[in-house]
Amino acid sequence: MGPGWRAPSAALVGGSVALFGVLRRAALALPRPAAVRSRPGRVWRWRNLLVSFAHSVLAGLWALFSLWHSPELLSDIQDGYSVSGHLLVCFSSGYFIHDSLDIIFNHQSRSSWEYLVHHAMAISAFVSLIITGRFLVAAMLLLLVEVSNIFLTVRMLLKMSNVPSPALYEANKYINLVMYFAFRLAPQAYLTWYFLRYVEVQGQGAFLTANLLLLDAMILMYFSRLLRSDFFPSLHKGSARRDVDGEKFLID
């Protein structure tokens, strides 16, 4: 991929930012549960999660279909290339930029700082992939995490809306755990092993490896939170006393 791709790619990323801006406005018009309407601090979080849910569905299924349709890409993680993968990385870069701006402009940086760190890592890594055309397959594997995020976001929306059906939450709880293993932990573990074993630790390879290892630590931390909250509530102390309406990440 030569420099001629850079301007169109920038336009695609910008178009994705605009698309998610439209989705954010559309989310404002959707009805909100009474539990959300009664707590002003939850309104932004609810709307933000709806946009996140839309990205997870689109990007997760996109990554899954692209890899299923072109499994030969998995044999060349460093230099494999597909137009679909390139477009997907541009699309998700736009989402991460939009979500970062949404957090900052709505004064949620303090409560959602972990998301800003995550997004900064993703944006910088994806921009390097778009410019060089290398490691796009690795990005597609990482974006399989969005399949898991579909059920993680549903979990958070159910908790916020106080849905009076514990069976629905219970069912999603176990599906979420399976998806977490299949689409978050497994691809992340494989890519970490691959980078440490095969990728030269210099230049872009060193930068992406460092990003990957930091992401490993974040994912394990969020996994421990999820287990404590949904499966070992006796270990989840103090959550009832915390006002987390504005917080975006998995802490409750």
PDB file of C-alpha atoms in Angstrom:
ATOM      1  CA  MET A   1       0.000   0.000   0.000  1.00  0.00           C
ATOM      2  CA  GLY A   2       1.539   3.261  -1.090  1.00  0.00           C
ATOM      3  CA  PRO A   3       1.135   6.886  -0.031  1.00  0.00           C
ATOM      4  CA  GLY A   4      -1.835   7.174  -2.401  1.00  0.00           C
ATOM      5  CA  TRP A   5      -3.917   5.315   0.156  1.00  0.00           C
ATOM      6  CA  ARG A   6      -3.283   7.813   2.923  1.00  0.00           C
ATOM      7  CA  ALA A   7      -5.640  10.607   1.854  1.00  0.00           C
ATOM      8  CA  PRO A   8      -8.567   8.234   1.154  1.00  0.00           C
ATOM      9  CA  SER A   9      -7.907   6.489   4.473  1.00  0.00           C
ATOM     10  CA  ALA A  10      -7.993   9.803   6.334  1.00  0.00           C
ATOM     11  CA  ALA A  11     -11.299  10.575   4.621  1.00  0.00           C
ATOM     12  CA  LEU A  12     -12.669   7.169   5.656  1.00  0.00           C
ATOM     13  CA  VAL A  13     -11.658   7.730   9.279  1.00  0.00           C
ATOM     14  CA  GLY A  14     -13.231  11.197   9.206  1.00  0.00           C
ATOM     15  CA  GLY A  15     -16.394   9.771   7.675  1.00  0.00           C
ATOM     16  CA  SER A  16     -16.550   7.187  10.458  1.00  0.00           C
ATOM     17  CA  VAL A  17     -16.233   9.910  13.097  1.00  0.00           C
ATOM     18  CA  ALA A  18     -19.145  11.732  11.439  1.00  0.00           C
ATOM     19  CA  LEU A  19     -21.207   8.530  11.246  1.00  0.00           C
ATOM     20  CA  PHE A  20     -20.880   7.909  14.954  1.00  0.00           C
ATOM     21  CA  GLY A  21     -21.767  11.546  15.579  1.00  0.00           C
ATOM     22  CA  VAL A  22     -25.034  10.909  13.716  1.00  0.00           C
ATOM     23  CA  LEU A  23     -25.618   7.735  15.743  1.00  0.00           C
ATOM     24  CA  ARG A  24     -25.017   9.683  18.951  1.00  0.00           C
ATOM     25  CA  ARG A  25     -27.709  12.194  17.944  1.00  0.00           C
ATOM     26  CA  ALA A  26     -30.057   9.358  17.032  1.00  0.00           C
ATOM     27  CA  ALA A  27     -29.476   7.793  20.459  1.00  0.00           C
ATOM     28  CA  LEU A  28     -30.702  11.027  22.052  1.00  0.00           C
ATOM     29  CA  ALA A  29     -34.097  10.513  20.428  1.00  0.00           C
ATOM     30  CA  LEU A  30     -34.532   6.944  21.681  1.00  0.00           C
ATOM     31  CA  PRO A  31     -36.717   6.310  24.744  1.00  0.00           C
ATOM     32  CA  ARG A  32     -34.846   5.774  27.991  1.00  0.00           C
ATOM     33  CA  PRO A  33     -35.806   3.506  30.897  1.00  0.00           C
ATOM     34  CA  ALA A  34     -37.233   5.189  33.972  1.00  0.00           C
ATOM     35  CA  ALA A  35     -34.143   4.208  35.986  1.00  0.00           C
ATOM     36  CA  VAL A  36     -32.026   6.222  33.542  1.00  0.00           C
ATOM     37  CA  ARG A  37     -34.371   9.213  33.293  1.00  0.00           C
ATOM     38  CA  SER A  38     -34.504   9.529  37.071  1.00  0.00           C
ATOM     39  CA  ARG A  39     -30.720   9.764  37.396  1.00  0.00           C
ATOM     40  CA  PRO A  40     -29.270  12.619  35.297  1.00  0.00           C
ATOM     41  CA  GLY A  41     -25.780  11.220  35.703  1.00  0.00           C
ATOM     42  CA  ARG A  42     -26.810   8.107  33.820  1.00  0.00           C
ATOM     43  CA  VAL A  43     -28.148   9.844  30.696  1.00  0.00           C
ATOM     44  CA  TRP A  44     -24.759  10.419  29.083  1.00  0.00           C
ATOM     45  CA  ARG A  45     -23.566   6.944  29.999  1.00  0.00           C
ATOM     46  CA  TRP A  46     -26.702   5.318  28.543  1.00  0.00           C
ATOM     47  CA  ARG A  47     -26.377   7.172  25.254  1.00  0.00           C
ATOM     48  CA  ASN A  48     -22.647   6.495  25.071  1.00  0.00           C
ATOM     49  CA  LEU A  49     -23.214   2.776  25.643  1.00  0.00           C
ATOM     50  CA  LEU A  50     -25.814   2.650  22.862  1.00  0.00           C
ATOM     51  CA  VAL A  51     -23.258   4.064  20.408  1.00  0.00           C
ATOM     52  CA  SER A  52     -20.663   1.631  21.745  1.00  0.00           C
ATOM     53  CA  PHE A  53     -23.145  -1.208  21.220  1.00  0.00           C
ATOM     54  CA  ALA A  54     -23.653  -0.172  17.588  1.00  0.00           C
ATOM     55  CA  HIS A  55     -19.892  -0.186  16.996  1.00  0.00           C
ATOM     56  CA  SER A  56     -19.505  -3.578  18.672  1.00  0.00           C
ATOM     57  CA  VAL A  57     -22.184  -5.184  16.498  1.00  0.00           C
ATOM     58  CA  LEU A  58     -20.875  -3.701  13.254  1.00  0.00           C
ATOM     59  CA  ALA A  59     -17.131  -4.090  13.897  1.00  0.00           C
ATOM     60  CA  GLY A  60     -17.373  -7.475  15.617  1.00  0.00           C
ATOM     61  CA  LEU A  61     -19.424  -9.118  12.882  1.00  0.00           C
ATOM     62  CA  TRP A  62     -17.309  -7.380  10.229  1.00  0.00           C
ATOM     63  CA  ALA A  63     -14.066  -8.787  11.687  1.00  0.00           C
ATOM     64  CA  LEU A  64     -15.601 -12.231  12.114  1.00  0.00           C
ATOM     65  CA  PHE A  65     -16.928 -12.334   8.542  1.00  0.00           C
ATOM     66  CA  SER A  66     -13.706 -10.976   7.021  1.00  0.00           C
ATOM     67  CA  LEU A  67     -11.549 -13.628   8.697  1.00  0.00           C
ATOM     68  CA  TRP A  68     -14.057 -16.382   7.940  1.00  0.00           C
ATOM     69  CA  HIS A  69     -14.239 -15.296   4.295  1.00  0.00           C
ATOM     70  CA  SER A  70     -10.439 -15.040   3.907  1.00  0.00           C
ATOM     71  CA  PRO A  71      -8.890 -17.536   6.366  1.00  0.00           C
ATOM     72  CA  GLU A  72      -5.626 -17.450   4.413  1.00  0.00           C
ATOM     73  CA  LEU A  73      -4.942 -14.071   6.030  1.00  0.00           C
ATOM     74  CA  LEU A  74      -4.190 -15.864   9.297  1.00  0.00           C
ATOM     75  CA  SER A  75      -1.077 -17.385   7.754  1.00  0.00           C
ATOM     76  CA  ASP A  76       0.498 -13.942   7.317  1.00  0.00           C
ATOM     77  CA  ILE A  77      -0.308 -11.794  10.310  1.00  0.00           C
ATOM     78  CA  GLN A  78       2.461  -9.289   9.614  1.00  0.00           C
ATOM     79  CA  ASP A  79       2.016  -8.610   5.897  1.00  0.00           C
ATOM     80  CA  GLY A  80      -1.376 -10.057   4.998  1.00  0.00           C
ATOM     81  CA  TYR A  81      -3.712  -7.480   3.489  1.00  0.00           C
ATOM     82  CA  SER A  82      -7.365  -7.222   2.569  1.00  0.00           C
ATOM     83  CA  VAL A  83      -9.432  -4.233   1.542  1.00  0.00           C
ATOM     84  CA  SER A  84     -12.112  -5.316   4.019  1.00  0.00           C
ATOM     85  CA  GLY A  85      -9.595  -5.331   6.866  1.00  0.00           C
ATOM     86  CA  HIS A  86      -8.279  -1.921   5.862  1.00  0.00           C
ATOM     87  CA  LEU A  87     -11.786  -0.461   5.810  1.00  0.00           C
ATOM     88  CA  LEU A  88     -12.559  -2.072   9.166  1.00  0.00           C
ATOM     89  CA  VAL A  89      -9.506  -0.503  10.797  1.00  0.00           C
ATOM     90  CA  CYS A  90     -10.489   2.917   9.394  1.00  0.00           C
ATOM     91  CA  PHE A  91     -14.047   2.417  10.629  1.00  0.00           C
ATOM     92  CA  SER A  92     -13.001   1.484  14.167  1.00  0.00           C
ATOM     93  CA  SER A  93     -10.384   4.262  14.290  1.00  0.00           C
ATOM     94  CA  GLY A  94     -13.219   6.707  13.645  1.00  0.00           C
ATOM     95  CA  TYR A  95     -15.230   5.210  16.491  1.00  0.00           C
ATOM     96  CA  PHE A  96     -12.343   5.451  18.967  1.00  0.00           C
ATOM     97  CA  ILE A  97     -11.730   9.075  17.974  1.00  0.00           C
ATOM     98  CA  HIS A  98     -15.428   9.919  18.292  1.00  0.00           C
ATOM     99  CA  ASP A  99     -15.753   8.184  21.662  1.00  0.00           C
ATOM    100  CA  SER A 100     -12.669   9.965  23.006  1.00  0.00           C
ATOM    101  CA  LEU A 101     -14.109  13.326  21.950  1.00  0.00           C
ATOM    102  CA  ASP A 102     -17.482  12.414  23.456  1.00  0.00           C
ATOM    103  CA  ILE A 103     -15.829  11.620  26.794  1.00  0.00           C
ATOM    104  CA  ILE A 104     -13.733  14.797  26.804  1.00  0.00           C
ATOM    105  CA  PHE A 105     -16.404  17.252  25.611  1.00  0.00           C
ATOM    106  CA  ASN A 106     -18.950  15.903  28.092  1.00  0.00           C
ATOM    107  CA  HIS A 107     -16.485  16.291  30.988  1.00  0.00           C
ATOM    108  CA  GLN A 108     -16.267  12.568  31.699  1.00  0.00           C
ATOM    109  CA  SER A 109     -12.488  12.313  31.453  1.00  0.00           C
ATOM    110  CA  ARG A 110     -11.944  11.782  35.158  1.00  0.00           C
ATOM    111  CA  SER A 111     -14.448   8.933  35.517  1.00  0.00           C
ATOM    112  CA  SER A 112     -13.567   7.348  32.147  1.00  0.00           C
ATOM    113  CA  TRP A 113      -9.812   7.896  32.044  1.00  0.00           C
ATOM    114  CA  GLU A 114      -9.171   4.187  31.472  1.00  0.00           C
ATOM    115  CA  TYR A 115     -11.153   4.354  28.270  1.00  0.00           C
ATOM    116  CA  LEU A 116      -9.134   7.350  27.112  1.00  0.00           C
ATOM    117  CA  VAL A 117      -5.904   5.414  27.696  1.00  0.00           C
ATOM    118  CA  HIS A 118      -7.311   2.423  25.804  1.00  0.00           C
ATOM    119  CA  HIS A 119      -8.506   4.602  22.920  1.00  0.00           C
ATOM    120  CA  ALA A 120      -5.192   6.440  22.665  1.00  0.00           C
ATOM    121  CA  MET A 121      -3.427   3.086  22.361  1.00  0.00           C
ATOM    122  CA  ALA A 122      -5.896   1.835  19.745  1.00  0.00           C
ATOM    123  CA  ILE A 123      -5.832   5.031  17.669  1.00  0.00           C
ATOM    124  CA  SER A 124      -2.036   5.270  17.605  1.00  0.00           C
ATOM    125  CA  ALA A 125      -1.687   1.578  16.728  1.00  0.00           C
ATOM    126  CA  PHE A 126      -4.355   1.692  14.031  1.00  0.00           C
ATOM    127  CA  VAL A 127      -2.911   4.825  12.446  1.00  0.00           C
ATOM    128  CA  SER A 128       0.451   3.083  12.179  1.00  0.00           C
ATOM    129  CA  LEU A 129      -1.243   0.104  10.500  1.00  0.00           C
ATOM    130  CA  ILE A 130      -3.107   2.318   8.050  1.00  0.00           C
ATOM    131  CA  ILE A 131       0.072   4.173   7.093  1.00  0.00           C
ATOM    132  CA  THR A 132       2.316   1.126   6.691  1.00  0.00           C
ATOM    133  CA  GLY A 133      -0.244  -1.454   5.586  1.00  0.00           C
ATOM    134  CA  ARG A 134       1.392  -3.996   7.924  1.00  0.00           C
ATOM    135  CA  PHE A 135      -0.167  -5.956  10.800  1.00  0.00           C
ATOM    136  CA  LEU A 136      -3.706  -5.356   9.512  1.00  0.00           C
ATOM    137  CA  VAL A 137      -4.520  -9.005  10.181  1.00  0.00           C
ATOM    138  CA  ALA A 138      -3.447  -8.536  13.804  1.00  0.00           C
ATOM    139  CA  ALA A 139      -5.882  -5.622  14.056  1.00  0.00           C
ATOM    140  CA  MET A 140      -8.670  -7.774  12.613  1.00  0.00           C
ATOM    141  CA  LEU A 141      -7.965 -10.429  15.245  1.00  0.00           C
ATOM    142  CA  LEU A 142      -7.983  -7.816  17.986  1.00  0.00           C
ATOM    143  CA  LEU A 143     -11.293  -6.435  16.734  1.00  0.00           C
ATOM    144  CA  LEU A 144     -12.905  -9.823  17.326  1.00  0.00           C
ATOM    145  CA  VAL A 145     -13.105  -8.470  20.867  1.00  0.00           C
ATOM    146  CA  GLU A 146     -16.097  -6.462  19.689  1.00  0.00           C
ATOM    147  CA  VAL A 147     -18.129  -9.682  19.490  1.00  0.00           C
ATOM    148  CA  SER A 148     -17.514 -10.048  23.225  1.00  0.00           C
ATOM    149  CA  ASN A 149     -18.283  -6.371  23.761  1.00  0.00           C
ATOM    150  CA  ILE A 150     -21.813  -6.879  22.396  1.00  0.00           C
ATOM    151  CA  PHE A 151     -22.717  -8.953  25.449  1.00  0.00           C
ATOM    152  CA  LEU A 152     -20.613  -6.891  27.847  1.00  0.00           C
ATOM    153  CA  THR A 153     -22.483  -3.761  26.768  1.00  0.00           C
ATOM    154  CA  VAL A 154     -25.842  -5.532  27.066  1.00  0.00           C
ATOM    155  CA  ARG A 155     -24.823  -6.453  30.612  1.00  0.00           C
ATOM    156  CA  MET A 156     -24.131  -2.822  31.470  1.00  0.00           C
ATOM    157  CA  LEU A 157     -27.344  -1.578  29.838  1.00  0.00           C
ATOM    158  CA  LEU A 158     -29.380  -4.152  31.778  1.00  0.00           C
ATOM    159  CA  LYS A 159     -27.799  -3.084  35.069  1.00  0.00           C
ATOM    160  CA  MET A 160     -28.445   0.579  34.378  1.00  0.00           C
ATOM    161  CA  SER A 161     -32.059   0.066  33.351  1.00  0.00           C
ATOM    162  CA  ASN A 162     -32.920  -2.134  36.355  1.00  0.00           C
ATOM    163  CA  VAL A 163     -34.678  -4.647  34.114  1.00  0.00           C
ATOM    164  CA  PRO A 164     -37.052  -6.641  36.343  1.00  0.00           C
ATOM    165  CA  SER A 165     -36.093  -9.942  34.708  1.00  0.00           C
ATOM    166  CA  PRO A 166     -33.178 -11.576  36.554  1.00  0.00           C
ATOM    167  CA  ALA A 167     -33.366 -14.503  34.128  1.00  0.00           C
ATOM    168  CA  LEU A 168     -32.347 -12.228  31.248  1.00  0.00           C
ATOM    169  CA  TYR A 169     -29.354 -10.894  33.160  1.00  0.00           C
ATOM    170  CA  GLU A 170     -28.380 -14.398  34.298  1.00  0.00           C
ATOM    171  CA  ALA A 171     -28.488 -15.759  30.743  1.00  0.00           C
ATOM    172  CA  ASN A 172     -26.422 -12.871  29.410  1.00  0.00           C
ATOM    173  CA  LYS A 173     -23.969 -13.277  32.313  1.00  0.00           C
ATOM    174  CA  TYR A 174     -22.952 -16.756  31.198  1.00  0.00           C
ATOM    175  CA  ILE A 175     -22.990 -15.946  27.484  1.00  0.00           C
ATOM    176  CA  ASN A 176     -20.820 -12.940  28.250  1.00  0.00           C
ATOM    177  CA  LEU A 177     -18.303 -15.130  30.090  1.00  0.00           C
ATOM    178  CA  VAL A 178     -18.058 -17.592  27.175  1.00  0.00           C
ATOM    179  CA  MET A 179     -17.675 -14.779  24.662  1.00  0.00           C
ATOM    180  CA  TYR A 180     -15.043 -13.137  26.836  1.00  0.00           C
ATOM    181  CA  PHE A 181     -12.921 -16.270  26.632  1.00  0.00           C
ATOM    182  CA  ALA A 182     -13.583 -16.948  22.935  1.00  0.00           C
ATOM    183  CA  PHE A 183     -13.278 -13.464  21.473  1.00  0.00           C
ATOM    184  CA  ARG A 184     -11.223 -11.472  23.967  1.00  0.00           C
ATOM    185  CA  LEU A 185      -8.855 -13.654  25.956  1.00  0.00           C
ATOM    186  CA  ALA A 186      -8.093 -16.242  23.253  1.00  0.00           C
ATOM    187  CA  PRO A 187      -7.207 -13.832  20.389  1.00  0.00           C
ATOM    188  CA  GLN A 188      -5.272 -11.627  22.797  1.00  0.00           C
ATOM    189  CA  ALA A 189      -3.267 -14.575  24.136  1.00  0.00           C
ATOM    190  CA  TYR A 190      -2.507 -15.831  20.630  1.00  0.00           C
ATOM    191  CA  LEU A 191      -1.377 -12.420  19.379  1.00  0.00           C
ATOM    192  CA  THR A 192       0.797 -11.875  22.457  1.00  0.00           C
ATOM    193  CA  TRP A 193       2.479 -15.249  21.879  1.00  0.00           C
ATOM    194  CA  TYR A 194       2.909 -14.481  18.171  1.00  0.00           C
ATOM    195  CA  PHE A 195       4.422 -11.014  18.694  1.00  0.00           C
ATOM    196  CA  LEU A 196       6.826 -12.184  21.385  1.00  0.00           C
ATOM    197  CA  ARG A 197       7.940 -15.134  19.268  1.00  0.00           C
ATOM    198  CA  TYR A 198       8.016 -13.829  15.691  1.00  0.00           C
ATOM    199  CA  VAL A 199       7.889 -10.030  15.556  1.00  0.00           C
ATOM    200  CA  GLU A 200      11.154  -8.119  15.559  1.00  0.00           C
ATOM    201  CA  VAL A 201      11.256  -5.798  18.556  1.00  0.00           C
ATOM    202  CA  GLN A 202      12.179  -2.586  16.815  1.00  0.00           C
ATOM    203  CA  GLY A 203      10.322   0.213  15.093  1.00  0.00           C
ATOM    204  CA  GLN A 204       6.648  -0.503  14.536  1.00  0.00           C
ATOM    205  CA  GLY A 205       7.046  -4.037  15.898  1.00  0.00           C
ATOM    206  CA  ALA A 206       8.344  -2.750  19.233  1.00  0.00           C
ATOM    207  CA  PHE A 207       5.603  -0.121  19.451  1.00  0.00           C
ATOM    208  CA  LEU A 208       2.822  -2.632  18.760  1.00  0.00           C
ATOM    209  CA  THR A 209       4.308  -5.209  21.133  1.00  0.00           C
ATOM    210  CA  ALA A 210       4.386  -2.649  23.957  1.00  0.00           C
ATOM    211  CA  ASN A 211       0.773  -1.703  23.201  1.00  0.00           C
ATOM    212  CA  LEU A 212      -0.231  -5.357  23.210  1.00  0.00           C
ATOM    213  CA  LEU A 213       1.395  -6.088  26.569  1.00  0.00           C
ATOM    214  CA  LEU A 214      -0.270  -3.060  28.166  1.00  0.00           C
ATOM    215  CA  LEU A 215      -3.585  -4.195  26.712  1.00  0.00           C
ATOM    216  CA  ASP A 216      -2.974  -7.648  28.234  1.00  0.00           C
ATOM    217  CA  ALA A 217      -2.730  -6.084  31.679  1.00  0.00           C
ATOM    218  CA  MET A 218      -5.902  -4.041  31.154  1.00  0.00           C
ATOM    219  CA  ILE A 219      -7.892  -7.035  29.893  1.00  0.00           C
ATOM    220  CA  LEU A 220      -6.868  -9.201  32.853  1.00  0.00           C
ATOM    221  CA  MET A 221      -7.810  -6.410  35.246  1.00  0.00           C
ATOM    222  CA  TYR A 222     -11.266  -6.045  33.648  1.00  0.00           C
ATOM    223  CA  PHE A 223     -11.717  -9.811  33.665  1.00  0.00           C
ATOM    224  CA  SER A 224     -11.043  -9.937  37.399  1.00  0.00           C
ATOM    225  CA  ARG A 225     -13.607  -7.158  37.913  1.00  0.00           C
ATOM    226  CA  LEU A 226     -16.165  -9.050  35.865  1.00  0.00           C
ATOM    227  CA  LEU A 227     -15.638 -12.264  37.833  1.00  0.00           C
ATOM    228  CA  ARG A 228     -15.881 -10.480  41.180  1.00  0.00           C
ATOM    229  CA  SER A 229     -19.010  -8.591  40.193  1.00  0.00           C
ATOM    230  CA  ASP A 230     -21.002 -11.360  38.495  1.00  0.00           C
ATOM    231  CA  PHE A 231     -19.674 -14.597  39.991  1.00  0.00           C
ATOM    232  CA  PHE A 232     -18.074 -13.746  43.343  1.00  0.00           C
ATOM    233  CA  PRO A 233     -20.155 -10.814  44.676  1.00  0.00           C
ATOM    234  CA  SER A 234     -18.935 -11.410  48.217  1.00  0.00           C
ATOM    235  CA  LEU A 235     -15.497 -10.256  47.049  1.00  0.00           C
ATOM    236  CA  HIS A 236     -16.930  -7.176  45.368  1.00  0.00           C
ATOM    237  CA  LYS A 237     -16.842  -4.903  48.403  1.00  0.00           C
ATOM    238  CA  GLY A 238     -17.816  -1.270  48.496  1.00  0.00           C
ATOM    239  CA  SER A 239     -19.642  -1.098  45.163  1.00  0.00           C
ATOM    240  CA  ALA A 240     -22.936  -0.220  46.806  1.00  0.00           C
ATOM    241  CA  ARG A 241     -21.431   2.917  48.272  1.00  0.00           C
ATOM    242  CA  ARG A 242     -19.961   4.191  45.029  1.00  0.00           C
ATOM    243  CA  ASP A 243     -21.762   6.557  42.691  1.00  0.00           C
ATOM    244  CA  VAL A 244     -20.755   5.202  39.321  1.00  0.00           C
ATOM    245  CA  ASP A 245     -23.494   6.723  37.139  1.00  0.00           C
ATOM    246  CA  GLY A 246     -21.036   8.654  35.028  1.00  0.00           C
ATOM    247  CA  GLU A 247     -18.397   5.975  34.793  1.00  0.00           C
ATOM    248  CA  LYS A 248     -18.099   4.216  31.502  1.00  0.00           C
ATOM    249  CA  PHE A 249     -15.911   1.261  32.266  1.00  0.00           C
ATOM    250  CA  LEU A 250     -16.747  -2.049  33.896  1.00  0.00           C
ATOM    251  CA  ILE A 251     -16.554  -1.384  37.614  1.00  0.00           C
ATOM    252  CA  ASP A 252     -20.022  -2.251  38.905  1.00  0.00           C
TER     253      ASP A 252
END
